[in-house]
XYZ file of C-alpha atoms in Angstrom:
351
model
C 0.091 0.113 -0.014
C 2.619 2.445 0.685
C 4.778 1.389 3.197
C 1.852 2.057 4.634
C 1.876 -1.344 6.764
C 3.418 1.146 8.829
C 5.396 3.763 7.585
C 5.589 4.402 3.876
C 8.849 6.156 4.701
C 10.840 2.840 5.859
C 9.401 -0.538 6.613
C 10.778 -2.968 9.109
C 11.581 -6.518 8.408
C 8.229 -7.246 9.884
C 5.861 -5.312 7.635
C 4.119 -5.591 4.341
C 4.067 -3.495 1.631
C 1.406 -0.660 0.717
C 3.028 1.281 -2.356
C 1.811 4.738 -2.559
C 2.597 6.889 -5.824
C 4.514 9.751 -5.605
C 2.224 12.064 -7.579
C -0.964 10.519 -5.756
C -0.003 11.854 -2.349
C 2.515 14.312 -2.739
C 4.084 12.748 0.291
C 1.718 14.994 2.285
C 2.488 14.981 6.081
C -0.146 13.014 7.739
C -2.398 14.586 10.303
C -5.648 14.117 12.435
C -9.063 15.234 11.155
C -11.908 15.552 13.659
C -14.990 14.612 11.720
C -17.845 14.944 13.539
C -21.169 13.149 12.014
C -23.143 15.288 9.116
C -25.219 17.691 11.077
C -25.111 18.929 14.553
C -24.261 15.664 16.557
C -26.701 15.105 19.384
C -24.938 16.468 22.664
C -25.445 12.792 24.364
C -24.011 10.751 21.195
C -21.180 8.620 22.072
C -18.018 9.674 20.559
C -15.822 6.903 18.917
C -12.274 7.603 17.939
C -10.870 5.873 14.975
C -7.233 5.677 14.342
C -6.205 4.950 10.504
C -2.968 3.279 9.287
C -2.662 5.861 6.657
C -3.563 9.347 5.887
C -7.280 10.218 5.305
C -7.150 9.413 1.280
C -9.873 7.530 -0.380
C -8.547 4.129 0.782
C -11.138 4.750 3.834
C -13.837 6.095 1.783
C -16.849 4.105 3.228
C -16.018 5.542 6.776
C -16.467 8.941 4.940
C -19.857 8.184 3.295
C -21.029 6.584 6.736
C -20.338 10.072 8.555
C -21.299 12.379 5.565
C -24.588 10.636 5.131
C -25.483 10.630 8.641
C -25.223 6.855 9.510
C -23.175 7.239 12.580
C -25.446 9.779 13.774
C -28.454 7.634 13.516
C -26.833 5.190 15.693
C -25.857 7.903 18.307
C -22.259 8.376 17.386
C -20.007 10.973 16.814
C -16.743 10.079 14.972
C -13.488 11.148 15.153
C -11.089 9.917 12.300
C -7.398 9.852 12.926
C -5.196 10.062 9.953
C -1.780 7.863 10.114
C 1.624 7.993 8.320
C 5.262 8.155 8.889
C 5.051 10.858 11.631
C 2.030 9.286 13.393
C 1.527 6.594 15.963
C 0.441 3.233 14.597
C -3.451 2.135 15.099
C -2.165 -0.395 17.501
C -0.085 2.291 19.434
C -2.879 4.677 19.469
C -5.390 2.097 20.735
C -3.117 0.704 23.485
C -2.264 4.440 24.547
C -5.913 5.147 24.689
C -5.896 8.096 22.359
C -8.049 5.969 20.047
C -11.167 3.358 20.522
C -10.827 1.662 17.267
C -7.870 0.893 14.983
C -7.734 -0.018 11.343
C -4.666 -1.668 11.010
C -3.347 -1.238 7.208
C -0.787 -4.262 7.532
C -2.587 -6.949 9.282
C 0.864 -8.976 10.162
C 1.935 -5.918 12.257
C -1.529 -6.286 14.342
C -1.288 -9.860 14.746
C 2.635 -9.164 15.931
C 1.381 -6.528 18.538
C -0.891 -9.072 19.703
C 1.805 -11.844 19.936
C 3.805 -9.364 21.964
C 0.968 -9.275 24.504
C -1.382 -6.716 23.300
C -4.967 -7.658 24.140
C -6.739 -6.648 20.904
C -9.641 -8.231 19.052
C -10.123 -8.234 15.394
C -13.728 -7.642 14.164
C -13.459 -7.609 10.563
C -11.300 -6.854 7.240
C -11.813 -4.249 4.916
C -9.408 -5.690 2.322
C -10.323 -9.083 1.703
C -7.441 -9.360 -0.583
C -4.113 -7.274 0.631
C -3.583 -4.650 -2.091
C 0.363 -5.434 -1.899
C 1.639 -6.617 -5.158
C 4.094 -6.237 -8.062
C 4.159 -4.306 -11.119
C 6.226 -5.062 -14.301
C 6.191 -3.861 -17.864
C 4.590 -5.842 -20.410
C 7.434 -6.328 -22.580
C 8.875 -8.457 -19.574
C 5.836 -9.351 -17.368
C 6.188 -10.926 -13.996
C 3.262 -13.072 -13.575
C 4.253 -16.228 -11.526
C 6.838 -17.037 -8.697
C 8.677 -18.627 -11.308
C 9.380 -15.289 -12.989
C 10.087 -13.387 -9.745
C 12.738 -15.839 -8.759
C 14.904 -14.606 -11.575
C 13.839 -10.925 -11.863
C 15.637 -8.102 -10.876
C 13.141 -6.522 -8.129
C 13.008 -2.935 -6.917
C 11.040 -2.286 -3.891
C 10.877 -1.016 -0.497
C 12.984 -2.390 2.431
C 10.818 -4.699 4.682
C 9.000 -6.214 1.672
C 11.487 -9.338 1.582
C 9.469 -11.121 3.903
C 6.656 -11.315 1.286
C 9.133 -12.211 -1.104
C 10.532 -15.057 0.627
C 7.047 -16.336 1.187
C 5.927 -16.018 -1.978
C 9.344 -18.215 -3.251
C 9.645 -20.605 -0.538
C 5.892 -21.372 -0.974
C 6.604 -21.904 -4.554
C 9.294 -24.220 -3.547
C 12.129 -21.799 -4.850
C 15.194 -20.761 -3.147
C 14.552 -17.158 -1.730
C 17.912 -15.738 -3.403
C 17.334 -12.830 -5.469
C 18.311 -9.407 -6.762
C 16.698 -6.610 -4.790
C 17.269 -3.047 -5.041
C 15.609 -0.679 -2.398
C 13.775 2.139 -3.956
C 11.170 4.842 -2.861
C 7.380 4.833 -3.859
C 7.927 6.335 -7.222
C 7.713 3.418 -9.863
C 9.964 5.592 -12.346
C 12.888 3.343 -11.750
C 11.095 0.428 -13.542
C 10.371 2.708 -16.404
C 14.010 3.678 -16.233
C 14.987 -0.078 -16.756
C 16.419 -0.493 -13.372
C 14.739 -3.408 -12.393
C 12.106 -6.024 -13.864
C 9.504 -5.363 -11.554
C 8.425 -3.072 -8.448
C 6.457 -4.079 -5.372
C 3.624 -1.619 -4.999
C 0.020 -1.373 -3.643
C -1.912 -2.512 -6.736
C -4.492 0.294 -6.097
C -2.072 3.247 -6.147
C 1.371 3.006 -8.472
C -0.319 1.559 -11.501
C -2.411 4.748 -11.655
C 1.224 6.528 -11.693
C 1.899 4.729 -14.866
C -1.337 5.248 -16.478
C -1.350 9.047 -15.588
C 2.110 9.743 -15.988
C 3.460 7.816 -18.743
C 0.103 6.641 -20.745
C 0.527 2.702 -20.247
C -2.507 0.757 -19.741
C -2.741 -2.807 -18.185
C -2.119 -5.370 -20.502
C -0.701 -2.685 -23.108
C 2.173 -1.300 -21.265
C 2.252 -2.750 -17.837
C 1.373 -5.964 -15.722
C 0.211 -5.880 -12.186
C -0.491 -8.976 -9.770
C -1.379 -9.093 -6.229
C 0.845 -11.147 -3.827
C -2.224 -13.136 -3.035
C -2.091 -14.268 -6.742
C 1.167 -15.158 -6.224
C 0.552 -17.411 -3.175
C 0.898 -15.194 -0.150
C -2.800 -14.003 0.573
C -3.442 -11.721 3.525
C -6.159 -9.348 4.786
C -5.636 -5.549 5.114
C -6.964 -2.753 6.992
C -8.259 -4.989 9.899
C -10.660 -3.216 12.227
C -9.686 -4.027 15.975
C -10.099 -2.744 19.362
C -9.101 -3.735 23.080
C -10.937 -6.646 24.478
C -11.673 -4.538 27.814
C -13.205 -1.815 25.349
C -15.231 -4.600 23.399
C -16.562 -6.093 27.094
C -17.473 -2.942 28.282
C -18.863 -1.102 25.242
C -20.035 -3.757 23.152
C -23.431 -2.216 22.010
C -21.417 1.114 20.997
C -18.894 -0.923 18.748
C -21.907 -3.108 17.309
C -23.726 0.485 16.215
C -20.313 1.494 14.799
C -19.809 -1.331 12.824
C -23.502 -1.191 11.561
C -23.191 2.366 10.591
C -19.783 1.741 8.776
C -20.853 -1.089 6.877
C -23.792 0.831 5.488
C -21.091 3.262 4.370
C -19.113 0.676 2.757
C -21.981 -0.803 0.867
C -22.670 2.792 -0.384
C -19.044 2.960 -1.360
C -19.251 -0.316 -3.309
C -22.274 1.100 -5.444
C -20.593 4.541 -5.859
C -16.775 4.620 -5.276
C -16.556 7.833 -6.851
C -18.431 9.681 -4.185
C -16.205 8.458 -1.644
C -12.980 9.789 -3.614
C -14.917 13.063 -3.772
C -15.170 13.043 -0.004
C -11.675 12.272 0.635
C -10.569 15.206 -1.912
C -12.978 17.843 -0.690
C -13.744 17.128 3.054
C -11.889 14.618 4.845
C -8.298 15.065 3.563
C -9.158 18.772 1.996
C -5.622 19.715 3.516
C -3.682 16.886 1.852
C -3.629 18.179 -1.624
C -5.322 14.875 -3.125
C -5.470 14.830 -6.773
C -9.173 14.112 -7.580
C -8.487 12.103 -10.869
C -6.182 9.864 -8.935
C -8.296 9.501 -6.072
C -11.338 8.218 -8.104
C -9.330 5.658 -9.951
C -7.712 4.290 -6.535
C -11.576 4.082 -5.256
C -12.438 2.261 -8.377
C -9.547 -0.407 -8.021
C -10.231 -0.875 -4.544
C -13.863 -2.320 -5.004
C -12.917 -5.907 -6.121
C -10.431 -6.091 -3.273
C -13.306 -5.225 -0.743
C -16.155 -7.197 -2.056
C -16.576 -10.722 -0.525
C -19.326 -13.421 -1.123
C -19.384 -13.722 2.671
C -20.058 -10.221 3.330
C -18.397 -6.849 4.011
C -15.546 -7.265 6.741
C -15.681 -11.063 6.886
C -12.454 -13.010 8.246
C -12.166 -16.647 7.917
C -10.327 -18.060 10.835
C -9.448 -21.388 9.007
C -8.011 -19.698 6.121
C -5.779 -17.652 8.743
C -5.022 -20.614 10.477
C -3.934 -22.283 7.086
C -2.332 -20.588 4.103
C -2.296 -16.992 5.663
C -0.209 -18.302 8.617
C 1.797 -20.430 6.501
C 2.957 -17.452 4.503
C 3.849 -15.722 7.170
C 5.868 -18.324 8.662
C 7.706 -18.806 5.391
C 8.378 -15.002 5.419
C 10.022 -15.183 8.871
C 7.135 -14.241 11.487
C 7.265 -16.172 14.748
C 5.173 -16.542 17.853
C 2.020 -15.664 15.760
C -1.292 -15.841 18.104
C -3.924 -18.282 17.394
C -6.368 -16.821 15.097
C -9.372 -18.172 17.185
C -7.760 -16.373 20.142
C -8.411 -12.834 18.707
C -10.834 -12.836 16.089
C -14.519 -12.100 17.233
C -16.912 -12.425 14.149
C -19.758 -11.912 16.247
C -19.764 -8.204 16.265
C -19.838 -7.794 12.645
C -22.656 -10.409 12.612
C -24.623 -8.643 15.105
C -24.432 -5.544 12.811
C -25.396 -7.297 9.909
C -29.000 -8.443 11.645
C -31.955 -6.583 11.065
C -32.492 -4.401 14.015
């Protein structure tokens, strides 16, 4: 996604990539926006502070729609959105410190690691059913399989090696490869410095389209790491267990309104992008055409036949945990110990 599993400016060995195009965000400093539900919130409404793992761009558009259309207000809630980024605490830090009530972990493995280190977080659901982390290549030399990757010159951000290792080892290949660290601008790929570029598939491809006039299948190729064998969730919603125990009704109401917002997003992603540009991320210098394209590209990664914010514990215990282990993650917590699907199920039920 940008490096935005955790800092788009530099990833630790323990993070997954979220590539952000240079032109897309202009590397604006992340900040915090208090978004008090549309209209005047009732004086006795419950406040919910939400910490995101990246800046307030269209990535979180369903939340903006829920706020702008008054869905949170209808549930008796006032929301405060806290943008993340290189100079901000992670959602895990914000929730643990009590400065946020709900976190949205951009890189799910960071959340799992935090739980493994003793934080009593509960995962409620995943916005992205398929992580947008992936690879860009040019159509003249497409990288579409682990076998292609094994012999490619890879351009990427430090920290993505965990995922590359998982892809190659999972395919029975030696995790030895030609890796050159680069930033979040895919221009080195255009310049021929490498054969593929690690990216967030809803961001950097837009740079190739808008700045270089390339098109998918006719200029560039893109593949998610899930398609290469390393499936993960992203933008996982979580709370502290004590908060869930003490404020379950409020959290259910929050998720009910949030899912209404995301349902509207799937029907009209353009409106979410316009809210990001004109309201929630208005101080970030977001470019509307880029944000609209990103919003549209996110749709298939969010949709799920099991419903919005689904998580599959069996999948986590199986292929997801296997990929993380192959990538070098240790002491992963048992998914059944921290995933609570009942909140989303209750939020989906008719009132």
